[in-house]
XYZ file of C-alpha atoms in Angstrom:
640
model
C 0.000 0.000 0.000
C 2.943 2.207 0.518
C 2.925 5.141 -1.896
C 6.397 4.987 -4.466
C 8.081 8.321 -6.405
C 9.739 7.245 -9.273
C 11.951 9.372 -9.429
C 13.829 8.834 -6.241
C 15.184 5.244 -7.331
C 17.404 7.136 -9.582
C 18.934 8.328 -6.779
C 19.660 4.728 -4.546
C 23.024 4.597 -3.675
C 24.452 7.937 -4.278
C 25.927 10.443 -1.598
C 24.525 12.410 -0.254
C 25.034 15.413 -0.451
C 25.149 14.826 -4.429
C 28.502 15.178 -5.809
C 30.321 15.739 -2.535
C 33.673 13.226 -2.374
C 33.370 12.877 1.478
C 29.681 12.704 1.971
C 28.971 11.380 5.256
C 25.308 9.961 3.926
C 24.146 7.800 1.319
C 20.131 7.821 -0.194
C 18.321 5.243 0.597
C 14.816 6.959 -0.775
C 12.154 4.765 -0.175
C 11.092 2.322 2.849
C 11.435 -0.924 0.507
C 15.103 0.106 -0.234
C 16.134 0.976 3.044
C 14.383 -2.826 3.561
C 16.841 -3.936 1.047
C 19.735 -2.570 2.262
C 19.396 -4.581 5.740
C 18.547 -7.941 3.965
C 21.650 -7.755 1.175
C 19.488 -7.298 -1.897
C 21.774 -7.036 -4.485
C 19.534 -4.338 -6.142
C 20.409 -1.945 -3.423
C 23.755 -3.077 -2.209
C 24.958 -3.074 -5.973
C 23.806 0.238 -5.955
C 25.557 2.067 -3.366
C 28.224 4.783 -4.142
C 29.340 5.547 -0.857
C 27.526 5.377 3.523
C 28.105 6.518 6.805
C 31.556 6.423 7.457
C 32.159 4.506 10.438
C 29.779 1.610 8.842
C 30.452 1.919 5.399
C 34.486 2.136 4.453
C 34.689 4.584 1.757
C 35.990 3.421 -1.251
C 39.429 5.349 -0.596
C 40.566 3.586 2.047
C 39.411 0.623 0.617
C 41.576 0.725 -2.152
C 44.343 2.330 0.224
C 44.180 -0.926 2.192
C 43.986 -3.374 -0.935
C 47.518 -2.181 -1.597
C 48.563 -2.348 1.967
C 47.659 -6.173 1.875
C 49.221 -6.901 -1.428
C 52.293 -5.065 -0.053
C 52.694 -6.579 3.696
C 49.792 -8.977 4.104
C 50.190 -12.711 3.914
C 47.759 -15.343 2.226
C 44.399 -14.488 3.213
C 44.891 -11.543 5.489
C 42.846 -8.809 5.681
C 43.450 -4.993 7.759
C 42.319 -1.967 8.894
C 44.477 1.252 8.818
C 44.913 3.423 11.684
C 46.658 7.101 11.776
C 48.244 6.080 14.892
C 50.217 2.858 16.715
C 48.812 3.649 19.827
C 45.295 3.061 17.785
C 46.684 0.229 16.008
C 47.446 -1.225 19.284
C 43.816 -1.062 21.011
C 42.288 -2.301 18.010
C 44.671 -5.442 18.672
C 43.691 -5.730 21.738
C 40.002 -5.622 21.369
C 40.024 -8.292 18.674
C 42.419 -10.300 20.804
C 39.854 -9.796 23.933
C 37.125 -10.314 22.300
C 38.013 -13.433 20.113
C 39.262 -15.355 23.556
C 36.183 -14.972 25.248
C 34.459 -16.461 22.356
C 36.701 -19.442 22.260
C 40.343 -19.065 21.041
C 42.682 -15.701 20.691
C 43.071 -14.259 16.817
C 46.194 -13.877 15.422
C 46.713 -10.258 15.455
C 49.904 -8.091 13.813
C 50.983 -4.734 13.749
C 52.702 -3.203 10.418
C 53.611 0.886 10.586
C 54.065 2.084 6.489
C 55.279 5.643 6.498
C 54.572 7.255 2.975
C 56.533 10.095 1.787
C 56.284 12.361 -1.385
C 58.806 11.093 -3.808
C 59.082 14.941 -5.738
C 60.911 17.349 -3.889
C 58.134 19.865 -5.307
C 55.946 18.232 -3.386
C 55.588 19.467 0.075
C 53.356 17.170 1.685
C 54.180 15.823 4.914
C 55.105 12.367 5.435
C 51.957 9.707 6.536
C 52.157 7.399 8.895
C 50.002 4.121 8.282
C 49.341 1.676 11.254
C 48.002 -1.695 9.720
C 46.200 -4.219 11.660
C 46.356 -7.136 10.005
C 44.140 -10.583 10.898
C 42.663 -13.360 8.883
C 40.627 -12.520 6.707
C 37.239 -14.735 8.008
C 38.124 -12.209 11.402
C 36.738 -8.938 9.259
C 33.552 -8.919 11.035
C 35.230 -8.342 14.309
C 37.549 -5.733 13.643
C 34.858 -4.249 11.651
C 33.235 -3.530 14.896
C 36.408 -1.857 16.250
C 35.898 0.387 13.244
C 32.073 1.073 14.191
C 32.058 0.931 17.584
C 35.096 3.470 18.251
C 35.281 5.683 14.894
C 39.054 5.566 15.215
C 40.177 4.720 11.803
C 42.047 6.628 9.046
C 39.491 8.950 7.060
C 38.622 9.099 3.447
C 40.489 12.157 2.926
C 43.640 10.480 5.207
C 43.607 7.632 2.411
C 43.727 10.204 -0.601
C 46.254 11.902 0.962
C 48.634 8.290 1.069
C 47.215 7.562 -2.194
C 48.104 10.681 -3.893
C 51.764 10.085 -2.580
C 51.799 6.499 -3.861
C 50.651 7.926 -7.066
C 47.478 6.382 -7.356
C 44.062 7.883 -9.253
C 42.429 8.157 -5.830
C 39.349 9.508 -7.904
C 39.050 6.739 -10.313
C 36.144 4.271 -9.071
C 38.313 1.178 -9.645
C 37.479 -1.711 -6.786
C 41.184 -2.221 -4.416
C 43.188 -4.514 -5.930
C 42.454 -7.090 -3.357
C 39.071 -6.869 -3.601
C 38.028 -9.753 -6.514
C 40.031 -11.942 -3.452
C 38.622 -10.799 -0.712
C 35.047 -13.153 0.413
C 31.879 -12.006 0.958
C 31.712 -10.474 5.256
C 28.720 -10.407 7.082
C 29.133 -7.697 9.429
C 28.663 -7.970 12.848
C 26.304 -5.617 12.841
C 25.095 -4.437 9.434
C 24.059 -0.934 9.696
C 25.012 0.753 6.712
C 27.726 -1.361 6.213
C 25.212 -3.845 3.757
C 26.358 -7.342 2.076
C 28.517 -6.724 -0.966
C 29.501 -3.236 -0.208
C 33.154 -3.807 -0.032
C 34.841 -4.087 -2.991
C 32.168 -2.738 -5.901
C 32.770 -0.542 -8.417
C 30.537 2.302 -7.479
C 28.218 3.252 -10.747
C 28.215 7.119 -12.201
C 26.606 9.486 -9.763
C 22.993 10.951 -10.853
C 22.598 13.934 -12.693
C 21.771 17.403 -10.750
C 18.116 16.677 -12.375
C 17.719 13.367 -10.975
C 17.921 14.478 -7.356
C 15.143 16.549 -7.849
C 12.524 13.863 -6.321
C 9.773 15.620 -8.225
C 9.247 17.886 -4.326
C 10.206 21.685 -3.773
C 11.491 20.520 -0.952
C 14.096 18.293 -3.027
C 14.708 21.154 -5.316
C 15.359 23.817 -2.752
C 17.820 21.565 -1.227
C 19.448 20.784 -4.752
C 19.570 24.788 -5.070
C 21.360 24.909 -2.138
C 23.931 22.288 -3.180
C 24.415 23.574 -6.710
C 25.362 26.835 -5.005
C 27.713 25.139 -3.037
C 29.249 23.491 -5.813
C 29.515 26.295 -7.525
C 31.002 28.543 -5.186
C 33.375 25.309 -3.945
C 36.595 26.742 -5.574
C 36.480 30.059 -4.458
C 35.223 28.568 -0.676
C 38.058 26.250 -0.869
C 40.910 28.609 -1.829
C 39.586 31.809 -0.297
C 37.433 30.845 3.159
C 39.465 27.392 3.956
C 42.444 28.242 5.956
C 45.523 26.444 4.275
C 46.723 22.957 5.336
C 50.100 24.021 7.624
C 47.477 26.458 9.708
C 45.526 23.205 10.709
C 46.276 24.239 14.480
C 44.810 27.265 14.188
C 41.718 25.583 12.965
C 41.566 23.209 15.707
C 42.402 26.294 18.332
C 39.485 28.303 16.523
C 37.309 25.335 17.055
C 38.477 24.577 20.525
C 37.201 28.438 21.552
C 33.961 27.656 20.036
C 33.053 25.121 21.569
C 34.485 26.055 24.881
C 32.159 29.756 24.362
C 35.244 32.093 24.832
C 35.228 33.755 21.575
C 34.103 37.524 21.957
C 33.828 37.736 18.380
C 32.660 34.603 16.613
C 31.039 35.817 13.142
C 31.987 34.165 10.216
C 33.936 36.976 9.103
C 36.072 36.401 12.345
C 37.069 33.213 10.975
C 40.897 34.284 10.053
C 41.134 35.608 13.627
C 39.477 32.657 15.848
C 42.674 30.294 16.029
C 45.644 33.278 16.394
C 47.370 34.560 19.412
C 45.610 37.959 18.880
C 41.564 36.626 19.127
C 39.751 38.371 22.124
C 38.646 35.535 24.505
C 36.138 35.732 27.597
C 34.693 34.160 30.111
C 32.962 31.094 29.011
C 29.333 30.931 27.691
C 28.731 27.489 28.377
C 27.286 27.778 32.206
C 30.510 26.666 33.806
C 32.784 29.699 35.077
C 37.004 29.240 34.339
C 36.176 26.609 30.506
C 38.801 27.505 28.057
C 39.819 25.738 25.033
C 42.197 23.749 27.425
C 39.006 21.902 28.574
C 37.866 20.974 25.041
C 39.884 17.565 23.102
C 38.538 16.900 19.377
C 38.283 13.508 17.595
C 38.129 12.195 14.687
C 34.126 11.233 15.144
C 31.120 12.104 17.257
C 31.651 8.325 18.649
C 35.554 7.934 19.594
C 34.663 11.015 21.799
C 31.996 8.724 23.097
C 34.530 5.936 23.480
C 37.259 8.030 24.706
C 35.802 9.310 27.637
C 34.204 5.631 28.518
C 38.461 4.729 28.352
C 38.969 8.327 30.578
C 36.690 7.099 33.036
C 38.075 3.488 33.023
C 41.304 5.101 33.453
C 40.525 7.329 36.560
C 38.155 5.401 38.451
C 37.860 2.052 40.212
C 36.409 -0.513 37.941
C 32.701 -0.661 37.839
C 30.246 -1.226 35.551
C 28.470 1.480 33.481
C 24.872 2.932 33.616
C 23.335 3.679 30.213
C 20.138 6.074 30.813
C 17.655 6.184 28.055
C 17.685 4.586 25.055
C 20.534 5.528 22.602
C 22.212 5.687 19.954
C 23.195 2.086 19.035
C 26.826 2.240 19.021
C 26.671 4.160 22.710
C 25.530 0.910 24.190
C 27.863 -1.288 22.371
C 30.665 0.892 23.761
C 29.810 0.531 27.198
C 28.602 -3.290 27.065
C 31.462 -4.469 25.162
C 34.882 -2.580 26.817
C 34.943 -2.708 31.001
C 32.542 -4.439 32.967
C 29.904 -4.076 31.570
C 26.283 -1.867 31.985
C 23.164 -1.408 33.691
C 20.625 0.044 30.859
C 17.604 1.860 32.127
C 16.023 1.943 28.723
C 13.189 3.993 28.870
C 15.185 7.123 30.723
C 12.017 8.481 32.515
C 11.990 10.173 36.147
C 10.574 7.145 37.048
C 14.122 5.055 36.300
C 15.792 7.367 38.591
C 13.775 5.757 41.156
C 14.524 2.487 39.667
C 18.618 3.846 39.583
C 18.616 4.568 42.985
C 17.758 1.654 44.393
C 20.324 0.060 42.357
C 23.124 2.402 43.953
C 21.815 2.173 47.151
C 22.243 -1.801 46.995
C 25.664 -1.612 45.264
C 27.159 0.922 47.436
C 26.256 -1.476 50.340
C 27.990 -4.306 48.326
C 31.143 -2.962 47.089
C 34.184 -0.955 48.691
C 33.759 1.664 45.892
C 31.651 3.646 44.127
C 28.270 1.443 43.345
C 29.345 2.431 39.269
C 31.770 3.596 37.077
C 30.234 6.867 34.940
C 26.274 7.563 33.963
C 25.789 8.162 29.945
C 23.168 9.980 28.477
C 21.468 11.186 25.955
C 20.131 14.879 26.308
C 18.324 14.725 24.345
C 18.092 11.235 22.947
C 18.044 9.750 19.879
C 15.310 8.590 18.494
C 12.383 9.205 21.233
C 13.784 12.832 22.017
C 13.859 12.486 25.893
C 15.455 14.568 28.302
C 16.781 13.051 31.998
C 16.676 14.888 35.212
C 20.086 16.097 34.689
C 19.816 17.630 37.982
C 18.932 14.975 40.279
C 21.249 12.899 38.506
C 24.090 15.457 39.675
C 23.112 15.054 43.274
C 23.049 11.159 42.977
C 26.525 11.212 41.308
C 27.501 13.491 44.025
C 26.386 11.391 46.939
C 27.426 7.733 45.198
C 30.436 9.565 43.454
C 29.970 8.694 39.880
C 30.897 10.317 36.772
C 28.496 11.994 34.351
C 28.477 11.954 30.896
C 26.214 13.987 28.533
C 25.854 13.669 25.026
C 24.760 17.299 23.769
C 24.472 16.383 20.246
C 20.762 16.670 19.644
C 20.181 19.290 22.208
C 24.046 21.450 21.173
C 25.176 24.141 23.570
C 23.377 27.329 21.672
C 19.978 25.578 22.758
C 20.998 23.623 25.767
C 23.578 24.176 28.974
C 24.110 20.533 30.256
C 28.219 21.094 31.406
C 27.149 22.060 35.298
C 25.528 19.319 35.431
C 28.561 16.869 33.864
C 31.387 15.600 34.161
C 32.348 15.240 30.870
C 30.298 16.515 27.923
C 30.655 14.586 24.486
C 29.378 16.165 21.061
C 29.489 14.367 17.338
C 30.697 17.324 15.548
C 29.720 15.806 12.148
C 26.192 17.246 12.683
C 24.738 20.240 12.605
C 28.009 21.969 14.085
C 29.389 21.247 10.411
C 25.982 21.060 8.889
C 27.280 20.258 5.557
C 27.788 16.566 5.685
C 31.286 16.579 4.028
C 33.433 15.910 7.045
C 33.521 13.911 10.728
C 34.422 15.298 13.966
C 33.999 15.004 17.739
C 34.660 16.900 20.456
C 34.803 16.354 24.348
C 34.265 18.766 27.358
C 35.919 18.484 30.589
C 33.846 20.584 33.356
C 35.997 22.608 35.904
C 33.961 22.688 38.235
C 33.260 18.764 38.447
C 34.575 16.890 41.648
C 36.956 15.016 39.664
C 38.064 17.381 37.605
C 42.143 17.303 38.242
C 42.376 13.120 37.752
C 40.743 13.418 34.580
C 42.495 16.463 33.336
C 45.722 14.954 34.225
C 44.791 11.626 32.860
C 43.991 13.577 29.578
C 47.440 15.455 29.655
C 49.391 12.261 29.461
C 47.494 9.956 27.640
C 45.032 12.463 24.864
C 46.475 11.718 21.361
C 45.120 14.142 18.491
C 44.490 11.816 15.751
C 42.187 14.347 14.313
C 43.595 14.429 10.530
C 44.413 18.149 9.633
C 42.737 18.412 6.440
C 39.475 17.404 8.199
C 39.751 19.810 11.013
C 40.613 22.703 8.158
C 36.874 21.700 6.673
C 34.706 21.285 9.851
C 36.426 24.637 10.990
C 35.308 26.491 8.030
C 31.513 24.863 8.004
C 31.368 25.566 11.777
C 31.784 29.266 11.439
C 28.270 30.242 11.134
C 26.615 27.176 12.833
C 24.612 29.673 15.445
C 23.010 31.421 12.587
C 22.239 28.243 10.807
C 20.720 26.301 14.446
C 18.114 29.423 14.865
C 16.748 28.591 11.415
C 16.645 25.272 12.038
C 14.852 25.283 15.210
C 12.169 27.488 14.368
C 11.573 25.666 11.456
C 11.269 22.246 12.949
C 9.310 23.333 15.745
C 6.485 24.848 13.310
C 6.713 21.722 11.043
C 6.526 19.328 14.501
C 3.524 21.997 15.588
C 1.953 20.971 12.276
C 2.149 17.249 12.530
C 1.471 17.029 16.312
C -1.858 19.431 14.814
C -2.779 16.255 12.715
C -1.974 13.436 15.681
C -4.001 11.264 17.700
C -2.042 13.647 20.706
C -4.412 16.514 19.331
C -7.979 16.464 21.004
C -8.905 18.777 18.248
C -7.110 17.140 15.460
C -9.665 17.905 12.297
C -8.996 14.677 10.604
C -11.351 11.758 11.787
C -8.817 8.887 11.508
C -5.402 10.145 11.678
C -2.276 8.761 10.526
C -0.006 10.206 13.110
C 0.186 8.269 16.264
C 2.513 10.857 18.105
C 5.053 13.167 17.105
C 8.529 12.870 19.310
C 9.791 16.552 20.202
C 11.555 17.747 23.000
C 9.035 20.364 23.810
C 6.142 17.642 24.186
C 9.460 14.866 25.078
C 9.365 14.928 28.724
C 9.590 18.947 28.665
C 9.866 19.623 32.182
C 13.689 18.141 32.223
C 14.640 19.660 28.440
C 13.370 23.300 30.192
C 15.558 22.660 33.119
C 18.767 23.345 30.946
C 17.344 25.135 28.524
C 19.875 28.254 27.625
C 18.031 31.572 28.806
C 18.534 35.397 28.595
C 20.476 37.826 31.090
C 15.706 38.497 31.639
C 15.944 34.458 32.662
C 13.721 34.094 28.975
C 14.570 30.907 26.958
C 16.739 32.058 24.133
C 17.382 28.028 23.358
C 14.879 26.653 20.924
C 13.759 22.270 20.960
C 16.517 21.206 18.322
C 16.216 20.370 14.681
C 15.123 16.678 14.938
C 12.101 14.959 15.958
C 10.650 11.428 15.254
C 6.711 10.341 14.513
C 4.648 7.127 15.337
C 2.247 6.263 13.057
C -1.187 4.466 13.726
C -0.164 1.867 10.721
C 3.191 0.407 9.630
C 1.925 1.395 5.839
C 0.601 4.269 7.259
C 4.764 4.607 7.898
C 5.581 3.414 4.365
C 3.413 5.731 2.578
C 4.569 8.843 4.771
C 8.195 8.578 3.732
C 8.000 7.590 0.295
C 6.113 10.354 -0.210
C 8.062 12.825 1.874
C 10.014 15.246 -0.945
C 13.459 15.464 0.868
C 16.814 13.843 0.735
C 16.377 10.230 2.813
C 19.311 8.791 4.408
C 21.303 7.800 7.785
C 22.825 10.731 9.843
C 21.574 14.092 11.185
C 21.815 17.674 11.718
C 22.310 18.497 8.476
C 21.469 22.341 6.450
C 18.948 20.206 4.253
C 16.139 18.029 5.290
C 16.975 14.495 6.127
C 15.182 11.358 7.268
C 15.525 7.983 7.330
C 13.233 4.935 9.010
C 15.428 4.983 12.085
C 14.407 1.316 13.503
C 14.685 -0.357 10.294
C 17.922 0.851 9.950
C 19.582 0.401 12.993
C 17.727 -2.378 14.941
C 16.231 -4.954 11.922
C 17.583 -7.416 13.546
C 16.573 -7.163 16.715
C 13.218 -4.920 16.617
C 11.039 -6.546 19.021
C 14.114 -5.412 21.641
C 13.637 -1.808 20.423
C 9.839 -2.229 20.521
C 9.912 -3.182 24.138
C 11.923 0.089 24.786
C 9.333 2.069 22.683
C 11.131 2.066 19.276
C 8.613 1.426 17.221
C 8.810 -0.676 13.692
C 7.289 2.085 11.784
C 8.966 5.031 12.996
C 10.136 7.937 11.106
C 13.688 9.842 12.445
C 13.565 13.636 10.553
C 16.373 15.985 10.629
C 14.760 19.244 9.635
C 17.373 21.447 7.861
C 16.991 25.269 6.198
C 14.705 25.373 3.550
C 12.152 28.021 3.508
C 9.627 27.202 6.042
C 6.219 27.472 3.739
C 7.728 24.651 1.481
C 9.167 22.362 3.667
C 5.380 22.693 5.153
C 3.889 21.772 2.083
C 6.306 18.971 1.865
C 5.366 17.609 5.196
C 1.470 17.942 4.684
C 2.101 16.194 1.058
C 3.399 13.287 2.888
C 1.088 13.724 5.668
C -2.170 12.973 3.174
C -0.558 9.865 1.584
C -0.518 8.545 4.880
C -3.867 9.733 6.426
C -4.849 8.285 2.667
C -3.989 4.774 3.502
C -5.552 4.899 6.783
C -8.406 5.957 5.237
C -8.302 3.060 2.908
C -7.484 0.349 5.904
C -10.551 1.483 7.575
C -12.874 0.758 4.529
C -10.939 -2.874 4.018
């Protein structure tokens, strides 16, 4: 019953954004091919040009590590490349861990390839490679290495070695392994589909073919023709050059610390130097500086770098994992220490449920009842906020850590620092907003009671693995990312207000049977925690708005189906992007296991949107297109 546009299978498999070397995303436009993707047909997986980074291995560094094995690897040995030994090294180890409590220790060995420019003209710096290598049926497992921490060597890492082995790192030619390597099932699939590896991507779609036949669509494909229009003049003019990448990372460090007295995007060329006016800290937490802020190469190594911080500081415990969150979050915590309690739902009501669990443990064990609290604020997909508060005085009096993703929420709309430990962002989103480039960043508080062991834990042992070349581009897209959140707020919260208008949440919804079951927002999303850190005014007003993504229920799995086929926007896994985005969240990253997300209150049918910029009276007329397909089929249903 689900409603199809034709046009948008001409887009399957291509990046997205169109055209754009280092997209982070890849379309997957309708329901039945994101179906496809996560059951290996080879109509889909065939198909695909590029995915998400950390689950899809860009063709780059696939073809980078095809001459890696040729070069070093045995018979039948596979790797993955890391920028760094010390990387190298705890990817050994986890495969090593891992594969002996599942029955017998891999084989695991280390191989460092530095790659200098052979022409003195050239002034490149030398790269250092760190290959892991490992049998090649063991690919699943250091695959999820590769997922789970987001450590790896990036796509434009592996041009940079290719260009200095003199290889067409353009030319879509598979690795010359690849014919040799056999087919991997991952160990967990998302994004990272049956076949991938290896394929010849086909041509990319024309401009015209991206245009799903929606004004949404188009506006977005405006806004990406102008960008790849004005690219050479952005790249050479705006871009700072490659030997200032430490003034990018400085620049970026002040931003996200809030110290910058003049951040405007025409303050861009000042934001990194010795000569930028700093002061005091806008991020709720008096004495931050850039000191306090360490970037990463991706939204999850922070994630998995301050799960190693705390491991590192504090007596071994397990985890708590509050709310229900991203995927790879969980795998992180249940898969390196201890282990994790998970208190799924992430309602007031759990903190009851939490205490009692400390209360019990603390009687139990010498130390602190557990290691560090993650979550969420607030969290993907059901938008929920926690009690950040009354989690601050438990962690207080049972001596925890706290750790606080701010992704969804971001500091210009939310202050969650005074109430953290440690605050971790994925940078890739809507601080970059362009979905060309991956970053993370983590924030230590100053104020926090264990403040000095994990600063000084973080002076010895912090690595910046954080390639140059991709802190040069997320420093350039971040410039203007406060101007670019205020559009995006206000024009997801009128597009939410619409929906919710339309809901079975709506006593005065107009529409008899309606399609929408409920419409997940973090001003309807448990609002009386989101308002507790909301940013305010010198008045005490909320300047903060609710975030630019939002999830909806629907009252019929087709009713699901026909809602997103219909919808006229770019569809696709990640967030936070300047263009609208959405993607059937569960079916991508729980199919096989979505009863399990079900009983958490992920539904089957949901719908994740990332609202981006497009003018607000089309992106409306988007949403309500999509919105009468569905009420359409429930309309039909009921007559059946």
């Amino acid at each position: 019953m689900s409603t199809t546009v034709t046009d948008q299978q001409s887009t399957l498999g291509a990046s997205v954004p169109p055209f754009t070397a280092h997209a982070i995303s890849v379309s997957l436009p309708t329901w039945r091919d994101n179906v496809g993707y996560e059951e290996g047909d080879p109509r889909v997986v065939n198909s695909m040009v590029t995915g998400y980074p950390r689950f899809f291995i860009h063709r780059s560094i696939q073809k980078l590590a095809g001459i890696c094995e040729q070069k070093f690897g045995v018979q039948g040995e596979r790797c993955l490349l890391c920028p760094t030994r010390k990387i190298a090294e705890q990817c050994r180890e986890f495969m090593i861990n891992r594969s002996t409590k599942a029955g017998a220790p891999v084989p695991v060995r280390l191989v460092q390839f530095t790659i200098c420019p052979e022409s003195e003209e050239n002034s490149a710096p030398c790269r250092e490679l760190h290959m892991v290598f490992f049998p090649g049926d063991q690919f699943p497992l250091a695959k999820q290495f590769w997922q789970h921490t987001g450590l790896c060597i990036s796509s434009r890492y592996a041009e940079s070695c290719l260009a200095m082995l003199h290889e067409e790192s353009s030319t879509p030619e598979s690795p010359p392994s690849a014919s040799a390597r056999p087919p991997v099932k991952p160990g967990n699939r998302h994004y990272s589909a049956k076949g991938a590896m290896g394929k010849s991507p086909p041509a990319s779609p024309t401009i015209l073919h991206t245009r799903y036949g929606g004004s949404i669509a188009e506006q977005t494909t405006e806004l990406l023709e102008k960008d790849h229009f004005n690219y050479l003049e952005e790249r050479y003019g705006r871009n700072m050059p490659l030997g200032a990448a430490a003034a990018a990372k400085r620049a970026m460090r002040r931003r996200i610390a809030g110290v910058l007295v003049r951040d405007a995007p025409n303050d861009w060329s000042t934001a990194g130097g010795n000569d930028a006016e700093l002061g005091p800290s806008t991020r709720g937490v008096e004495g931050v500086t850039e000191d306090d802020v360490f970037l990463y190469a991706t939204g999850m190594s922070a994630i998995w770098s301050a799960h190693q911080l705390a491991l590192g500081v504090r007596p071994p415990a397990k985890s708590v994992c509050f709310g229900f969150p991203y995927t790879d979050t969980l795998k992180i915590l249940e898969k390196w220490g201890p282990g994790c309690h998970f208190f799924g739902h992430g309602l007031d009501s759990d903190i009851d449920e939490l205490e009692k669990l400390l209360e019990k443990e603390s009687q139990s064990s010498g130390g602190p009842p557990v290691l560090a609290l993650f979550t969420e604020f607030p969290s993907n997909p059901l938008l929920r906020s926690a009690d950040l508060p009354r989690l601050r005085q438990l962690a207080d009096k049972y001596d925890f850590l706290i750790v606080v993703d701010e992704t969804l929420g971001n500091f210009v709309n939310v202050e969650v620092l005074p109430y953290a430990d440690i605050v971790v962002s994925s940078l890739s989103k809507v601080f970059s907003g362009d979905a060309n480039v991956m970053g993370g960043s983590l924030v230590l508080n100053p104020k926090g009671p264990h403040y000095a062991e994990l600063k000084s834990h973080m002076a010895t042992n912090y690595e910046d693995s954080y390639y140059d070349e991709d802190a040069i581009y997320m420093e350039r897209n971040s410039r203007d990312f406060r101007r670019r959140i205020r559009i995006i707020d206000d024009n997801t919260l009128a597009v939410c207000t619409f929906l919710r208008s339309r809901s079975l949440v709506d006593p005065s919804c107009p529409v008899p049977r309606p399609a929408v079951k409920e419409v997940y927002y973090p001003k309807w999303s448990t609002p009386h925690n989101y308002e507790k850190c909301r940013v305010r005014g010198p008045d005490g007003q909320p300047t903060g708005g609710y975030g630019g993504l939002f999830s909806l229920t629907f009252t019929s799995t087709d009713a699901s189906k026909a809602f997103f086929d219909t919808l006229p926007c770019m569809k696709g896994p990640s967030l936070g992007t300047n263009f609208t985005l959405a993607c059937p969240y569960t079916i991508l990253a729980h199919y096989t296991e979505l009863d399990w997300a079900a009983s958490w209150g992920v539904e089957e049918g949901l719908v994740r949107v990332s609202v981006g910029m497009e003018d607000r009276d089309t992106l409306l007329k988007g949403f309500e297109k999509a919105l009468l397909a569905a009420e359409a089929v429930v309309r039909q249903q009921a007559q059946e």
